Tab-separated table of C-alpha atoms in Angstrom:
chain	number	residue	atom	x	y	z
A	210	UNK	CA	50.790	148.805	-24.491
A	211	UNK	CA	49.613	145.298	-24.840
A	212	UNK	CA	52.087	142.780	-23.706
A	213	UNK	CA	52.455	138.904	-24.228
A	214	UNK	CA	54.389	136.767	-21.903
A	215	UNK	CA	55.564	133.086	-23.161
A	216	UNK	CA	56.752	130.894	-20.524
A	217	UNK	CA	58.318	127.421	-20.105
A	218	UNK	CA	58.676	125.298	-17.063
A	219	UNK	CA	59.802	122.128	-16.160
A	220	UNK	CA	58.976	122.034	-12.158
A	221	UNK	CA	57.016	125.395	-12.084
A	222	UNK	CA	59.632	127.839	-10.710
A	223	UNK	CA	59.449	130.050	-14.296
A	224	UNK	CA	55.598	129.655	-14.345
A	225	UNK	CA	55.431	130.691	-10.564
A	226	UNK	CA	57.561	133.766	-11.578
A	227	UNK	CA	55.576	134.388	-14.969
A	228	UNK	CA	52.008	134.691	-13.098
A	229	UNK	CA	53.599	136.833	-10.570
A	230	UNK	CA	55.238	139.178	-13.010
A	231	UNK	CA	51.551	139.325	-15.086
A	232	UNK	CA	50.048	140.426	-11.982
A	233	UNK	CA	52.304	143.868	-12.016
A	234	UNK	CA	52.525	144.066	-15.900
A	235	UNK	CA	49.843	146.634	-17.513
A	236	UNK	CA	47.486	144.688	-19.777
A	237	UNK	CA	49.602	141.305	-19.849
A	238	UNK	CA	48.576	137.789	-21.182
A	239	UNK	CA	50.589	134.708	-20.548
A	240	UNK	CA	50.890	131.839	-23.080
A	241	UNK	CA	52.804	128.297	-22.640
A	242	UNK	CA	55.680	127.893	-24.992
A	243	UNK	CA	55.213	124.339	-24.934
A	244	UNK	CA	51.696	124.705	-26.962
A	245	UNK	CA	53.335	126.248	-30.084
A	246	UNK	CA	56.909	125.736	-30.161
A	247	UNK	CA	56.780	123.911	-33.298
A	248	UNK	CA	54.190	126.261	-34.516
A	249	UNK	CA	55.709	127.936	-37.777
A	250	UNK	CA	52.884	130.901	-37.429
A	251	UNK	CA	53.592	132.381	-33.820
A	252	UNK	CA	53.228	136.065	-34.569
A	253	UNK	CA	52.254	138.163	-31.314
A	254	UNK	CA	50.608	141.162	-32.253
A	255	UNK	CA	51.711	142.979	-28.918
A	256	UNK	CA	54.174	145.416	-29.126
A	257	UNK	CA	55.718	144.055	-25.844
A	258	UNK	CA	56.741	140.456	-25.457
A	259	UNK	CA	58.367	138.749	-22.884
A	260	UNK	CA	59.674	135.401	-22.257
A	261	UNK	CA	60.455	133.508	-19.010
A	262	UNK	CA	62.198	130.105	-18.793
A	263	UNK	CA	64.849	128.493	-16.757
A	264	UNK	CA	68.473	128.518	-17.406
A	265	UNK	CA	69.763	125.408	-18.540
A	266	UNK	CA	73.406	124.415	-18.681
A	267	UNK	CA	74.567	127.987	-18.456
A	268	UNK	CA	71.970	129.183	-21.302
A	269	UNK	CA	68.999	128.422	-23.160
A	270	UNK	CA	66.902	125.551	-23.248
A	271	UNK	CA	66.754	124.049	-26.382
A	272	UNK	CA	63.114	124.215	-26.795
A	273	UNK	CA	63.452	128.237	-26.244
A	274	UNK	CA	66.359	128.586	-28.385
A	275	UNK	CA	64.041	126.852	-31.577
A	276	UNK	CA	61.239	129.062	-30.471
A	277	UNK	CA	63.160	132.252	-30.737
A	278	UNK	CA	64.458	131.250	-34.034
A	279	UNK	CA	60.880	130.591	-35.301
A	280	UNK	CA	59.015	133.292	-33.764
A	281	UNK	CA	58.026	136.482	-35.738
A	282	UNK	CA	58.358	139.481	-33.734
A	283	UNK	CA	57.628	141.921	-36.629
A	284	UNK	CA	54.922	143.859	-34.443
A	285	UNK	CA	57.057	143.974	-31.477
A	286	UNK	CA	59.008	146.956	-30.346
A	287	UNK	CA	59.925	145.728	-26.586
A	288	UNK	CA	61.591	142.528	-25.709
A	289	UNK	CA	62.243	141.096	-22.085
A	290	UNK	CA	63.561	137.848	-20.922
A	291	UNK	CA	63.626	136.469	-17.446
A	292	UNK	CA	65.792	133.141	-16.563
A	293	UNK	CA	65.126	131.310	-13.316
A	294	UNK	CA	67.983	129.370	-12.056
A	295	UNK	CA	69.386	127.492	-9.197
A	296	UNK	CA	72.590	127.915	-7.951
A	297	UNK	CA	74.730	131.056	-6.489
A	298	UNK	CA	76.017	134.076	-8.372
A	299	UNK	CA	78.040	134.585	-10.442
A	300	UNK	CA	76.804	131.701	-12.759
A	301	UNK	CA	78.436	131.321	-16.476
A	302	UNK	CA	75.577	132.783	-18.399
A	303	UNK	CA	75.237	133.094	-22.280
A	304	UNK	CA	71.414	133.753	-22.530
A	305	UNK	CA	71.766	137.415	-23.566
A	306	UNK	CA	74.502	136.872	-26.324
A	307	UNK	CA	72.516	133.786	-27.854
A	308	UNK	CA	69.138	135.799	-27.832
A	309	UNK	CA	70.633	138.870	-29.181
A	310	UNK	CA	72.558	136.900	-31.968
A	311	UNK	CA	68.950	135.506	-33.076
A	312	UNK	CA	67.299	139.003	-32.636
A	313	UNK	CA	69.784	140.712	-34.695
A	314	UNK	CA	68.863	138.334	-37.422
A	315	UNK	CA	65.223	139.734	-36.904
A	316	UNK	CA	66.624	143.273	-36.692
A	317	UNK	CA	65.457	143.555	-32.982
A	318	UNK	CA	67.526	143.652	-29.796
A	319	UNK	CA	66.601	142.551	-25.975
A	320	UNK	CA	65.758	145.308	-23.932
A	321	UNK	CA	65.440	143.633	-20.236
A	322	UNK	CA	67.429	140.575	-19.094
A	323	UNK	CA	67.146	139.553	-15.325
A	324	UNK	CA	68.423	136.236	-14.158
A	325	UNK	CA	66.139	135.108	-10.883
A	326	UNK	CA	67.796	132.668	-8.509
A	327	UNK	CA	65.285	129.796	-7.289
A	328	UNK	CA	65.459	126.368	-5.873
A	329	UNK	CA	67.538	123.874	-7.950
A	330	UNK	CA	65.835	120.768	-8.954
A	331	UNK	CA	68.535	119.102	-11.104
A	332	UNK	CA	68.383	115.944	-9.075
A	333	UNK	CA	70.557	114.187	-11.736
A	334	UNK	CA	73.674	116.109	-10.143
A	335	UNK	CA	72.547	116.714	-6.715
A	336	UNK	CA	69.666	116.397	-3.967
A	337	UNK	CA	67.035	118.994	-3.335
A	338	UNK	CA	67.985	121.630	-0.898
A	339	UNK	CA	66.030	121.734	2.577
A	340	UNK	CA	62.981	123.591	2.383
A	341	UNK	CA	64.099	126.267	4.513
A	342	UNK	CA	66.751	127.097	2.265
A	343	UNK	CA	64.008	126.861	-0.406
A	344	UNK	CA	61.853	129.050	1.038
A	345	UNK	CA	64.095	131.670	1.497
A	346	UNK	CA	65.234	131.661	-2.305
A	347	UNK	CA	61.449	131.849	-2.984
A	348	UNK	CA	61.003	134.778	-1.054
A	349	UNK	CA	63.896	136.513	-2.605
A	350	UNK	CA	62.678	135.770	-5.880
A	351	UNK	CA	59.319	137.522	-5.241
A	352	UNK	CA	60.982	140.447	-4.054
A	353	UNK	CA	62.399	140.943	-7.698
A	354	UNK	CA	58.751	140.952	-9.127
A	355	UNK	CA	57.894	144.799	-8.776
A	356	UNK	CA	61.249	146.402	-9.701
A	357	UNK	CA	61.536	144.128	-12.761
A	358	UNK	CA	58.118	144.956	-13.480
A	359	UNK	CA	58.558	148.727	-13.294
A	360	UNK	CA	61.170	148.657	-15.696
A	361	UNK	CA	58.866	146.877	-18.261
A	362	UNK	CA	55.874	149.222	-17.793
A	363	UNK	CA	58.243	152.065	-18.049
A	364	UNK	CA	59.873	150.631	-21.159
A	365	UNK	CA	63.219	150.865	-19.491
A	366	UNK	CA	66.582	148.992	-20.702
A	367	UNK	CA	68.264	146.655	-18.297
A	368	UNK	CA	70.340	143.558	-19.148
A	369	UNK	CA	71.893	141.908	-16.177
A	370	UNK	CA	75.566	141.269	-16.869
A	371	UNK	CA	76.350	137.699	-18.021
A	372	UNK	CA	79.593	135.897	-16.536
A	373	UNK	CA	81.823	134.054	-18.516
A	374	UNK	CA	79.248	134.310	-21.554
A	375	UNK	CA	82.072	132.861	-24.236
A	376	UNK	CA	82.519	129.610	-21.932
A	377	UNK	CA	78.727	129.397	-21.149
A	378	UNK	CA	78.015	129.361	-24.811
A	379	UNK	CA	80.069	126.379	-25.663
A	380	UNK	CA	78.951	124.320	-22.733
A	381	UNK	CA	75.172	125.207	-23.316
A	382	UNK	CA	75.606	124.408	-27.025
A	383	UNK	CA	77.241	121.090	-26.262
A	384	UNK	CA	74.153	120.269	-24.283
A	385	UNK	CA	71.889	121.073	-26.590
A	386	UNK	CA	73.510	119.177	-29.344
A	387	UNK	CA	73.002	115.852	-27.192
A	388	UNK	CA	69.905	116.640	-24.769
A	389	UNK	CA	67.364	114.727	-26.899
A	390	UNK	CA	68.767	111.536	-25.685
A	391	UNK	CA	69.287	112.769	-22.076
A	392	UNK	CA	66.660	110.530	-21.546
A	393	UNK	CA	68.768	107.344	-22.062
A	394	UNK	CA	68.657	106.696	-18.191
A	395	UNK	CA	65.195	107.343	-17.611
A	396	UNK	CA	63.113	104.348	-16.250
A	397	UNK	CA	60.248	103.536	-14.066
A	398	UNK	CA	61.049	101.313	-11.122
A	399	UNK	CA	58.824	98.789	-9.228
A	400	UNK	CA	56.583	101.883	-7.693
A	401	UNK	CA	55.116	102.488	-11.221
A	402	UNK	CA	51.360	101.835	-11.553
A	403	UNK	CA	51.229	103.193	-15.430
A	404	UNK	CA	48.955	105.980	-13.965
A	405	UNK	CA	50.045	108.199	-17.136
A	406	UNK	CA	51.023	111.385	-15.261
A	407	UNK	CA	54.648	111.485	-16.749
A	408	UNK	CA	52.995	111.020	-20.367
A	409	UNK	CA	50.465	114.051	-19.778
A	410	UNK	CA	53.015	116.356	-18.151
A	411	UNK	CA	55.901	115.796	-20.775
A	412	UNK	CA	55.950	119.624	-22.485
A	413	UNK	CA	57.065	117.754	-25.775
A	414	UNK	CA	55.304	114.640	-25.727
A	415	UNK	CA	58.595	112.759	-25.331
A	416	UNK	CA	56.863	109.665	-23.299
A	417	UNK	CA	54.225	106.999	-24.123
A	418	UNK	CA	52.651	104.961	-21.432
A	419	UNK	CA	52.277	101.386	-22.303
A	420	UNK	CA	50.076	98.713	-20.298
A	421	UNK	CA	52.985	98.383	-17.599
A	422	UNK	CA	55.489	101.250	-18.040
A	423	UNK	CA	56.298	104.461	-19.619
A	424	UNK	CA	58.688	104.586	-22.471
A	425	UNK	CA	61.096	107.852	-23.568
A	426	UNK	CA	61.418	108.665	-27.252
A	427	UNK	CA	64.739	110.549	-27.232
A	428	UNK	CA	63.574	113.990	-27.937
A	429	UNK	CA	63.850	114.805	-24.513
A	430	UNK	CA	64.129	118.330	-23.247
A	431	UNK	CA	65.660	117.665	-19.766
A	432	UNK	CA	63.145	119.731	-17.867
A	433	UNK	CA	62.596	116.763	-15.747
A	434	UNK	CA	58.887	117.207	-15.160
A	435	UNK	CA	58.324	113.522	-15.448
A	436	UNK	CA	60.784	112.666	-12.566
A	437	UNK	CA	59.422	115.321	-10.073
A	438	UNK	CA	55.861	115.054	-10.700
A	439	UNK	CA	55.178	111.470	-10.467
A	440	UNK	CA	53.140	110.954	-7.609
A	441	UNK	CA	55.009	107.772	-6.790
A	442	UNK	CA	58.115	109.254	-6.978
A	443	UNK	CA	58.772	105.886	-9.605
A	444	UNK	CA	60.748	107.827	-12.334
A	445	UNK	CA	64.480	107.121	-11.857
A	446	UNK	CA	67.571	108.776	-13.912
A	447	UNK	CA	70.241	105.668	-13.381
A	448	UNK	CA	70.491	104.967	-9.865
A	449	UNK	CA	71.733	108.478	-8.469
A	450	UNK	CA	67.894	109.865	-7.981
A	451	UNK	CA	66.465	106.712	-6.294
A	452	UNK	CA	66.795	108.349	-2.770
A	453	UNK	CA	66.732	112.113	-3.554
A	454	UNK	CA	63.767	113.833	-2.835
A	455	UNK	CA	61.721	115.441	-5.480
A	456	UNK	CA	60.638	119.110	-6.025
A	457	UNK	CA	58.091	121.497	-7.683
A	458	UNK	CA	57.154	125.013	-6.882
A	459	UNK	CA	54.932	124.861	-3.860
A	460	UNK	CA	52.513	126.983	-5.464
A	461	UNK	CA	52.321	125.072	-8.703
A	462	UNK	CA	50.197	122.180	-8.955
A	463	UNK	CA	49.843	119.372	-11.185
A	464	UNK	CA	47.143	120.804	-12.836
A	465	UNK	CA	48.763	124.286	-13.749
A	466	UNK	CA	51.618	122.016	-15.395
A	467	UNK	CA	49.167	120.198	-17.470
A	468	UNK	CA	47.985	123.383	-18.754
A	469	UNK	CA	51.076	124.153	-20.464
A	470	UNK	CA	51.323	120.502	-22.197
A	471	UNK	CA	47.958	120.627	-23.896
A	472	UNK	CA	47.734	120.094	-27.725
A	473	UNK	CA	48.541	123.517	-29.455
A	474	UNK	CA	45.888	125.061	-31.698
A	475	UNK	CA	45.828	124.527	-35.619
A	476	UNK	CA	47.036	128.183	-35.949
A	477	UNK	CA	48.278	130.618	-33.489
A	478	UNK	CA	48.319	134.357	-34.246
A	479	UNK	CA	47.903	136.441	-30.951
């Protein structure tokens, strides 16, 4: 049975896990959501369809919820989702509830959902953890690849229990309603050389680099790729991030991230 797996990633955690999972799933292709999230014609032909993305504010990134609402899953019979997240369990989580609410309108239900702990990267609120701590989290996440892939290959059902889904849903919906302008405090400091990396890596084309500085256009998804992948650490959010470390998954390169942000085809039907 053919599998199509879509992914969205800001600092490479979800991309790395999706790539690892792909290696263990029979006849699986990997497609970046950022290329087609605005496309009205996304209709996977595969019977088995998966989604890998980060948990944002206890739930779905806005880009993922938009994609779920638009995608045509009429040919699909088995659906799975993996959410990568920082923090320690139990984490409030409304993802299974939100996804199934959308899927019910399409006469579908989620078969598999797992939340995988990865290094946190939300430096607007905290600094990056030491490499030793992050390496342990990455190793632990790798240990989940085979158990999850076995469930998917066998078409089995398993939904990770979500903690405090009602509260998480309120928080996530509030955040989604305001996220587009979450770039209000973003700026490039004196280290910026207008190299254009931030513009190229932004998955929703929210950044335009002028002759001197990048400009954010207020349709942000708060993935923080621009901050973490700036080669000069020149992009800040207010004053909190100035002295904080940057992070991206050690096995994900800038080139890997740029691939998810390529312009979409005029029509996508797989």
